[in-house]
PDB file of C-alpha atoms in Angstrom:
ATOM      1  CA  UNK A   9       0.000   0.000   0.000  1.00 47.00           C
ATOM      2  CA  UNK A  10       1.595   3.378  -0.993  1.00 47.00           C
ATOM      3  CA  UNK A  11       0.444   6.877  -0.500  1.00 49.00           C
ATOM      4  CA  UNK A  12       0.486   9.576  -3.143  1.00 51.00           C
ATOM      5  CA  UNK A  13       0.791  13.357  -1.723  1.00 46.00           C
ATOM      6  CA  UNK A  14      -0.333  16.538  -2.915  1.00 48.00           C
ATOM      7  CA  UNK A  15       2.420  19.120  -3.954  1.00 41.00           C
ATOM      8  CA  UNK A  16       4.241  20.340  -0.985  1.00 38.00           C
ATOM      9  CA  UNK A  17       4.320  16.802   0.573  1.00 40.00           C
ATOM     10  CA  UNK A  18       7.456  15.223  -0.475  1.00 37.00           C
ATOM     11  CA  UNK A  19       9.728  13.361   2.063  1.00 35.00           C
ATOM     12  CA  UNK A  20       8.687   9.796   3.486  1.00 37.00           C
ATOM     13  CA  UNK A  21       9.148  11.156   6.808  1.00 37.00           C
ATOM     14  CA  UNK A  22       5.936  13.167   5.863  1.00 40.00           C
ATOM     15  CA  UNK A  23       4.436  10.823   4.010  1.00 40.00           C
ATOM     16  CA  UNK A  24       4.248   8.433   7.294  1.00 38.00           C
ATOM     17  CA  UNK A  25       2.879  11.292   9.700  1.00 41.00           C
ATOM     18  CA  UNK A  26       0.114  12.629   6.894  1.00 51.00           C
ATOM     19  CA  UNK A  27      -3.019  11.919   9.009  1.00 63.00           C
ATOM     20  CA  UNK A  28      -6.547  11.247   7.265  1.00 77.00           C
ATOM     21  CA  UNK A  29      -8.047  12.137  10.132  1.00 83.00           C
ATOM     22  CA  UNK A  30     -11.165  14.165  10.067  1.00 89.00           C
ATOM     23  CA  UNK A  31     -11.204  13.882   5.831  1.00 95.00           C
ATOM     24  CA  UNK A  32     -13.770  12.077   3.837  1.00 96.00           C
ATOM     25  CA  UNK A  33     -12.400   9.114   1.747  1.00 96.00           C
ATOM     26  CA  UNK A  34     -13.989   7.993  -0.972  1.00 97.00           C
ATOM     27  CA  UNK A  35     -13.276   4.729  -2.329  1.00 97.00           C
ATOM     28  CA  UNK A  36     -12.432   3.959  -6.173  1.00 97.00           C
ATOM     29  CA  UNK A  37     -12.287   1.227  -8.114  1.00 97.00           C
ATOM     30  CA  UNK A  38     -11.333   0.318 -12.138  1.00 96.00           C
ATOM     31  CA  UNK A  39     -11.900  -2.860 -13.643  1.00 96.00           C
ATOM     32  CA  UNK A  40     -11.950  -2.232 -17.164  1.00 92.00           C
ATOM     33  CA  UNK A  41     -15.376  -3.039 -18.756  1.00 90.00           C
ATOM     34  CA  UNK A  42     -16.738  -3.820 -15.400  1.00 95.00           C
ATOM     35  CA  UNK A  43     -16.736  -1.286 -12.475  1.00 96.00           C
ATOM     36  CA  UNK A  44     -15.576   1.975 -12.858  1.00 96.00           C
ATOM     37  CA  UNK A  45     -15.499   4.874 -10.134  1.00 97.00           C
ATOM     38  CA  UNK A  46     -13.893   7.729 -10.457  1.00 97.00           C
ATOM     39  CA  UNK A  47     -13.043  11.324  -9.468  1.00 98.00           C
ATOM     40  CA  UNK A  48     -14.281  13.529 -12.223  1.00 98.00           C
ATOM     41  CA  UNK A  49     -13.296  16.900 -10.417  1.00 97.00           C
ATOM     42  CA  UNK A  50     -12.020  17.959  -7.171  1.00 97.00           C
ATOM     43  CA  UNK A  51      -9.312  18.635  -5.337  1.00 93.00           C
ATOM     44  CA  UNK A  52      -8.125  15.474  -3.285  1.00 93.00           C
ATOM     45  CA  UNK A  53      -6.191  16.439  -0.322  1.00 94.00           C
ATOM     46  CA  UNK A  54      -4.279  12.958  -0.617  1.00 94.00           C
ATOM     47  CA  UNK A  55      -5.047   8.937  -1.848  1.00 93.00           C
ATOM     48  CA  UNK A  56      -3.919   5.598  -0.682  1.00 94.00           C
ATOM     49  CA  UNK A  57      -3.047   2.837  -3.731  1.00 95.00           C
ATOM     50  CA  UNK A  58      -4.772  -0.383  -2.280  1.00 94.00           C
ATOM     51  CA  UNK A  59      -4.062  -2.653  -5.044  1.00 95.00           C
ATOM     52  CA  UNK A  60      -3.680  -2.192  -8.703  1.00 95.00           C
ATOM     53  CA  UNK A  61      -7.419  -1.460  -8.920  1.00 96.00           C
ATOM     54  CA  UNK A  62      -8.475  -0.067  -6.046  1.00 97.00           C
ATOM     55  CA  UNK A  63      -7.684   3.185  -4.392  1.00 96.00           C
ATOM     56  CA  UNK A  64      -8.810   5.623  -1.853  1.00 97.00           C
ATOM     57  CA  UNK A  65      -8.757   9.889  -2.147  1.00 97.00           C
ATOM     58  CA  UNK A  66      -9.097  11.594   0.848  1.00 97.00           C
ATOM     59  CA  UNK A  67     -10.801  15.475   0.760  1.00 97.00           C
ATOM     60  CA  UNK A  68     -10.685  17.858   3.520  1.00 96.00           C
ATOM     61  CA  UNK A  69     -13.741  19.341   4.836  1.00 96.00           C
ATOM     62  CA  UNK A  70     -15.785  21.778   2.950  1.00 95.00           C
ATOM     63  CA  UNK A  71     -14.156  20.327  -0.700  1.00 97.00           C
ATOM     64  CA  UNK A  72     -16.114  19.679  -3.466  1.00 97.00           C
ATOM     65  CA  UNK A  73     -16.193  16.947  -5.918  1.00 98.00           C
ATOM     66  CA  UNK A  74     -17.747  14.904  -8.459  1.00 98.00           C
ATOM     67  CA  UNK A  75     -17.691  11.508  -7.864  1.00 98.00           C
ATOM     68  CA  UNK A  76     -18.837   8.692 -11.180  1.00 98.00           C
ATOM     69  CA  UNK A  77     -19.689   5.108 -10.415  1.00 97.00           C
ATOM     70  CA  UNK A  78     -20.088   2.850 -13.219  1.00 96.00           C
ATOM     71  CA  UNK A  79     -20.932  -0.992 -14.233  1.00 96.00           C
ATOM     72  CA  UNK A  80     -21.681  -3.536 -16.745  1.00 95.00           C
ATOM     73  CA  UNK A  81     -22.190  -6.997 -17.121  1.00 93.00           C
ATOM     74  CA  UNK A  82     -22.224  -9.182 -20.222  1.00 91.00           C
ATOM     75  CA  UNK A  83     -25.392  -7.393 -21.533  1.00 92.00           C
ATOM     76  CA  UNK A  84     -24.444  -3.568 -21.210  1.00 90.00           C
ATOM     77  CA  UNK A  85     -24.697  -1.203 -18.524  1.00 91.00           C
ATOM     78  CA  UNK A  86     -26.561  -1.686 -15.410  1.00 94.00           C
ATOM     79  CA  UNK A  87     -25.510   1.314 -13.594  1.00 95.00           C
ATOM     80  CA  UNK A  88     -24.315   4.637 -13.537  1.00 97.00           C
ATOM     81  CA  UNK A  89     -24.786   7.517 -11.594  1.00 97.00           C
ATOM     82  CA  UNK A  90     -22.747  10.886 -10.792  1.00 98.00           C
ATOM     83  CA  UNK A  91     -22.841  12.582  -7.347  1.00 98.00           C
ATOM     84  CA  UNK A  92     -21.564  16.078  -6.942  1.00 98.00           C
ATOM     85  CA  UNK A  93     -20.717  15.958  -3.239  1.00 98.00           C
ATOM     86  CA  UNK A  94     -19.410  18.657  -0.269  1.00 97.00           C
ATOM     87  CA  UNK A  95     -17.628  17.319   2.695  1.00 97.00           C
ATOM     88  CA  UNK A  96     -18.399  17.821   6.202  1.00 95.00           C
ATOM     89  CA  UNK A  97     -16.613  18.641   8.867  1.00 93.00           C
ATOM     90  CA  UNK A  98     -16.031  15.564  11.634  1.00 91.00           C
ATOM     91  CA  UNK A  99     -19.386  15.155  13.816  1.00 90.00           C
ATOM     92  CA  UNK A 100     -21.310  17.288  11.395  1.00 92.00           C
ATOM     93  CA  UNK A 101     -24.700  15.775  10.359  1.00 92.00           C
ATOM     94  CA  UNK A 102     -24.220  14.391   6.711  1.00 94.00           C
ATOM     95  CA  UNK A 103     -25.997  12.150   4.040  1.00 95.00           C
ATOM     96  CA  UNK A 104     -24.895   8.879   3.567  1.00 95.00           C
ATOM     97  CA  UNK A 105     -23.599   7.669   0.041  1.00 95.00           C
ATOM     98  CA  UNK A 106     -21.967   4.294  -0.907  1.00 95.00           C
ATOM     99  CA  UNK A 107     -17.857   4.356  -0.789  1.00 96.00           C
ATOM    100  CA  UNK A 108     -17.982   7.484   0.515  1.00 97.00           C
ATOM    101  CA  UNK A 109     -17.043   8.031   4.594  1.00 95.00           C
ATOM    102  CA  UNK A 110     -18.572   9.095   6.637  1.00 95.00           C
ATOM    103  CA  UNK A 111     -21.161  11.058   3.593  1.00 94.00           C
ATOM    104  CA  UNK A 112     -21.323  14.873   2.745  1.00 96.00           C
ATOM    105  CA  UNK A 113     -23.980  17.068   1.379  1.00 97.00           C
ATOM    106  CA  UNK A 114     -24.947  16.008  -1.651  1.00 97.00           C
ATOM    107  CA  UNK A 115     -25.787  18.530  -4.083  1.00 98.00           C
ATOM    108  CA  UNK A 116     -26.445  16.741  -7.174  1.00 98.00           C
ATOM    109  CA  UNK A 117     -27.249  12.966  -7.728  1.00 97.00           C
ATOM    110  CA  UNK A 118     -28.206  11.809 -11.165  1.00 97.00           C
ATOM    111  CA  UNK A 119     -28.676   8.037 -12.905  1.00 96.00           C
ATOM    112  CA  UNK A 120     -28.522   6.693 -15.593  1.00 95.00           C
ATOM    113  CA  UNK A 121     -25.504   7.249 -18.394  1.00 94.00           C
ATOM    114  CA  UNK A 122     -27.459   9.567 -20.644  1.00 94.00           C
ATOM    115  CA  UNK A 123     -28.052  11.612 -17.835  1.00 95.00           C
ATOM    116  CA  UNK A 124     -24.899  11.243 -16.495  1.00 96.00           C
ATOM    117  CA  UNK A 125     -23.394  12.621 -20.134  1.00 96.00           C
ATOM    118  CA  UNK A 126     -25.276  15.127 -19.807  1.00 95.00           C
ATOM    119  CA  UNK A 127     -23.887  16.724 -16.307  1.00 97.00           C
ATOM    120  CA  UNK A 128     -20.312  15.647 -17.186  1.00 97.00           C
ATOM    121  CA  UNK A 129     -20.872  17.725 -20.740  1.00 97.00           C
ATOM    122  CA  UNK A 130     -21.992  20.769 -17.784  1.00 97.00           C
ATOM    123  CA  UNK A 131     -18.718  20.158 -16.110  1.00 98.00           C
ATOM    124  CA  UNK A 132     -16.869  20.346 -19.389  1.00 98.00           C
ATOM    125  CA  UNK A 133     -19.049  23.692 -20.178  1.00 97.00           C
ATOM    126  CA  UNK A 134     -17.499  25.216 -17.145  1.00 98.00           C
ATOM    127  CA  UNK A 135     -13.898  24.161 -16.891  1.00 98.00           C
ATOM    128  CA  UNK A 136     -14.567  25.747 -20.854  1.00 97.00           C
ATOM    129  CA  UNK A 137     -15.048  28.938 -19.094  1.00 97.00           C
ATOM    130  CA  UNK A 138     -12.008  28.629 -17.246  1.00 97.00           C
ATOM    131  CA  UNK A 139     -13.737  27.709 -13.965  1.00 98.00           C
ATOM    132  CA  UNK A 140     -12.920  24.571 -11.364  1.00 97.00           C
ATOM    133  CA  UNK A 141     -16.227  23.225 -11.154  1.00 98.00           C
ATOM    134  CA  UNK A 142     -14.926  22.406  -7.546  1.00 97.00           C
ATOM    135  CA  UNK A 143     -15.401  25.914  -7.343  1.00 97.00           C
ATOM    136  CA  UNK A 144     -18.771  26.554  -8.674  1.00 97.00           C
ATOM    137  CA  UNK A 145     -21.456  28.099  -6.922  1.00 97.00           C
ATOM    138  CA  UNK A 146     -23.152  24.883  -4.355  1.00 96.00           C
ATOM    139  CA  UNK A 147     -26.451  26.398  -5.466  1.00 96.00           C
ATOM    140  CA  UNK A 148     -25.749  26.144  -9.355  1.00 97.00           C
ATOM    141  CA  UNK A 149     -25.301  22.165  -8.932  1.00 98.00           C
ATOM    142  CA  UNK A 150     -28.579  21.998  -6.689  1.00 97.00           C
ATOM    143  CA  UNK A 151     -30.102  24.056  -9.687  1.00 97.00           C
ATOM    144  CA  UNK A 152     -29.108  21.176 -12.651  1.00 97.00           C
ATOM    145  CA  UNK A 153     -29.752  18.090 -10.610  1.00 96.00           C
ATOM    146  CA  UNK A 154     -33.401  19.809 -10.198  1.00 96.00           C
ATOM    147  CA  UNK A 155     -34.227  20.507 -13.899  1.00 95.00           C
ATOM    148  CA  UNK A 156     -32.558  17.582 -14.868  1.00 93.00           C
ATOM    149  CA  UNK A 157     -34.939  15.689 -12.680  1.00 91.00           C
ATOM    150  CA  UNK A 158     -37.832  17.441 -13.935  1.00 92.00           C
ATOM    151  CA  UNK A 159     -36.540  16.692 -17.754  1.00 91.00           C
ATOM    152  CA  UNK A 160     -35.630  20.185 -18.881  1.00 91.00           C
ATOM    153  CA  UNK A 161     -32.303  22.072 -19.559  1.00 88.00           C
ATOM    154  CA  UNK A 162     -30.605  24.081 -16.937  1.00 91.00           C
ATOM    155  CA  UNK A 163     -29.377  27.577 -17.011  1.00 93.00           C
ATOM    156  CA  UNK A 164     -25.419  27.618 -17.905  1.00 94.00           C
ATOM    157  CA  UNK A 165     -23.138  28.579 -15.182  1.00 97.00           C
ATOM    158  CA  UNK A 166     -21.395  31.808 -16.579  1.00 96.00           C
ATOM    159  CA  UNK A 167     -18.525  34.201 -15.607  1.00 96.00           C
ATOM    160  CA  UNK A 168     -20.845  36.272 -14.489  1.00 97.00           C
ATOM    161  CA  UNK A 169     -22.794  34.032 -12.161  1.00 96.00           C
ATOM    162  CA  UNK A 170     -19.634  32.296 -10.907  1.00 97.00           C
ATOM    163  CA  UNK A 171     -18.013  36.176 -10.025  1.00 96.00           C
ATOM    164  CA  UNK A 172     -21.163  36.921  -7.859  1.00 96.00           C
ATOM    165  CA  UNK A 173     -20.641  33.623  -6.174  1.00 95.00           C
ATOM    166  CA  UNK A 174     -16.984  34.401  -5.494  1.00 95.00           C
ATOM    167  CA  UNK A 175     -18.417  37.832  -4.049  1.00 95.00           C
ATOM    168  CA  UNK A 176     -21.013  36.508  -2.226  1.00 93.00           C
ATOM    169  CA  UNK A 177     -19.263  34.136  -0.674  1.00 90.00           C
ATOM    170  CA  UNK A 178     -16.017  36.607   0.365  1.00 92.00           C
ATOM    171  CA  UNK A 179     -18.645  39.057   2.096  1.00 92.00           C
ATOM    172  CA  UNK A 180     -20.093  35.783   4.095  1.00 81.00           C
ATOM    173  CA  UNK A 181     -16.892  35.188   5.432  1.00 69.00           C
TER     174      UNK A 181
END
């Protein structure tokens, strides 16, 4: 088992005192053709390699991220879903989702892989714009998963929009 750091974690000395502690993990898992999960965006504070096709990504609190699960059998795909997820602090009341621990706040969950294209073609729409969509504005992904439930397009995210967000969001500090 190895762990991979973030930039500005280098020595093994660091590497063996880097605590998890108080992070969500979030397992992954690639077997090509089979079961796929993934990161799509995010920034991951950290990940353990379990095996060759298994890992785990740790996020700090408050982090936002996109998280794809994915599987087949013999006949095709028999599930997919995306879940755009914000940590929680430790002891903070949370939602519960599969391979990720303890939960978060889920602001988007969407099935099924046409559905699925469709958010991760939103995600590529605003990293277009030059925007982290780790970034975007909590209420934006709230907004898709919403019209996208109820079958109809959602507004774009925009420059605009995210620059209020970033202003909104200083002055609530």
């Amino acid at each position: 088992m190895s762990v991979i750091l973030r930039p500005g974690k280098s020595s093994a000395t660091e590497a063996s005192s880097l605590s998890f502690d108080g992070m969500t993990r979030v397992e992954l898992i690639w077997l090509e053709k089979r079961t796929e999960f993934w990161i799509r965006f995010g920034n991951g504070a950290g990940e353990q390699v379990l095996d060759r096709s298994r890992r785990v990504v740790f996020f700090i609190p408050g982090s936002v991220f996109a998280f794809v699960r994915w599987a087949a059998n013999d006949y095709g795909t028999v599930f997919s879903r995306i879940d755009i997820v914000r940590t929680i602090a430790p002891g903070s009341a949370c939602q519960t989702l599969p391979f990720v621990l303890p939960g978060g706040e889920i602001l988007l969950k969407i099935e099924g892989w046409p559905k699925v294209e469709n958010v991760l073609r939103h995600v590529d729409a605003i990293e277009g714009l030059g925007i982290d969509p780790a970034d975007v504005d909590p209420d934006h992904w709230r907004h898709v998963a919403h019209w996208m439930k109820a079958g109809e397009a959602s507004r774009p995210y925009t420059a605009e929009r995210h620059a209020a967000w970033l202003r909104r969001r200083e002055i609530g500090k």
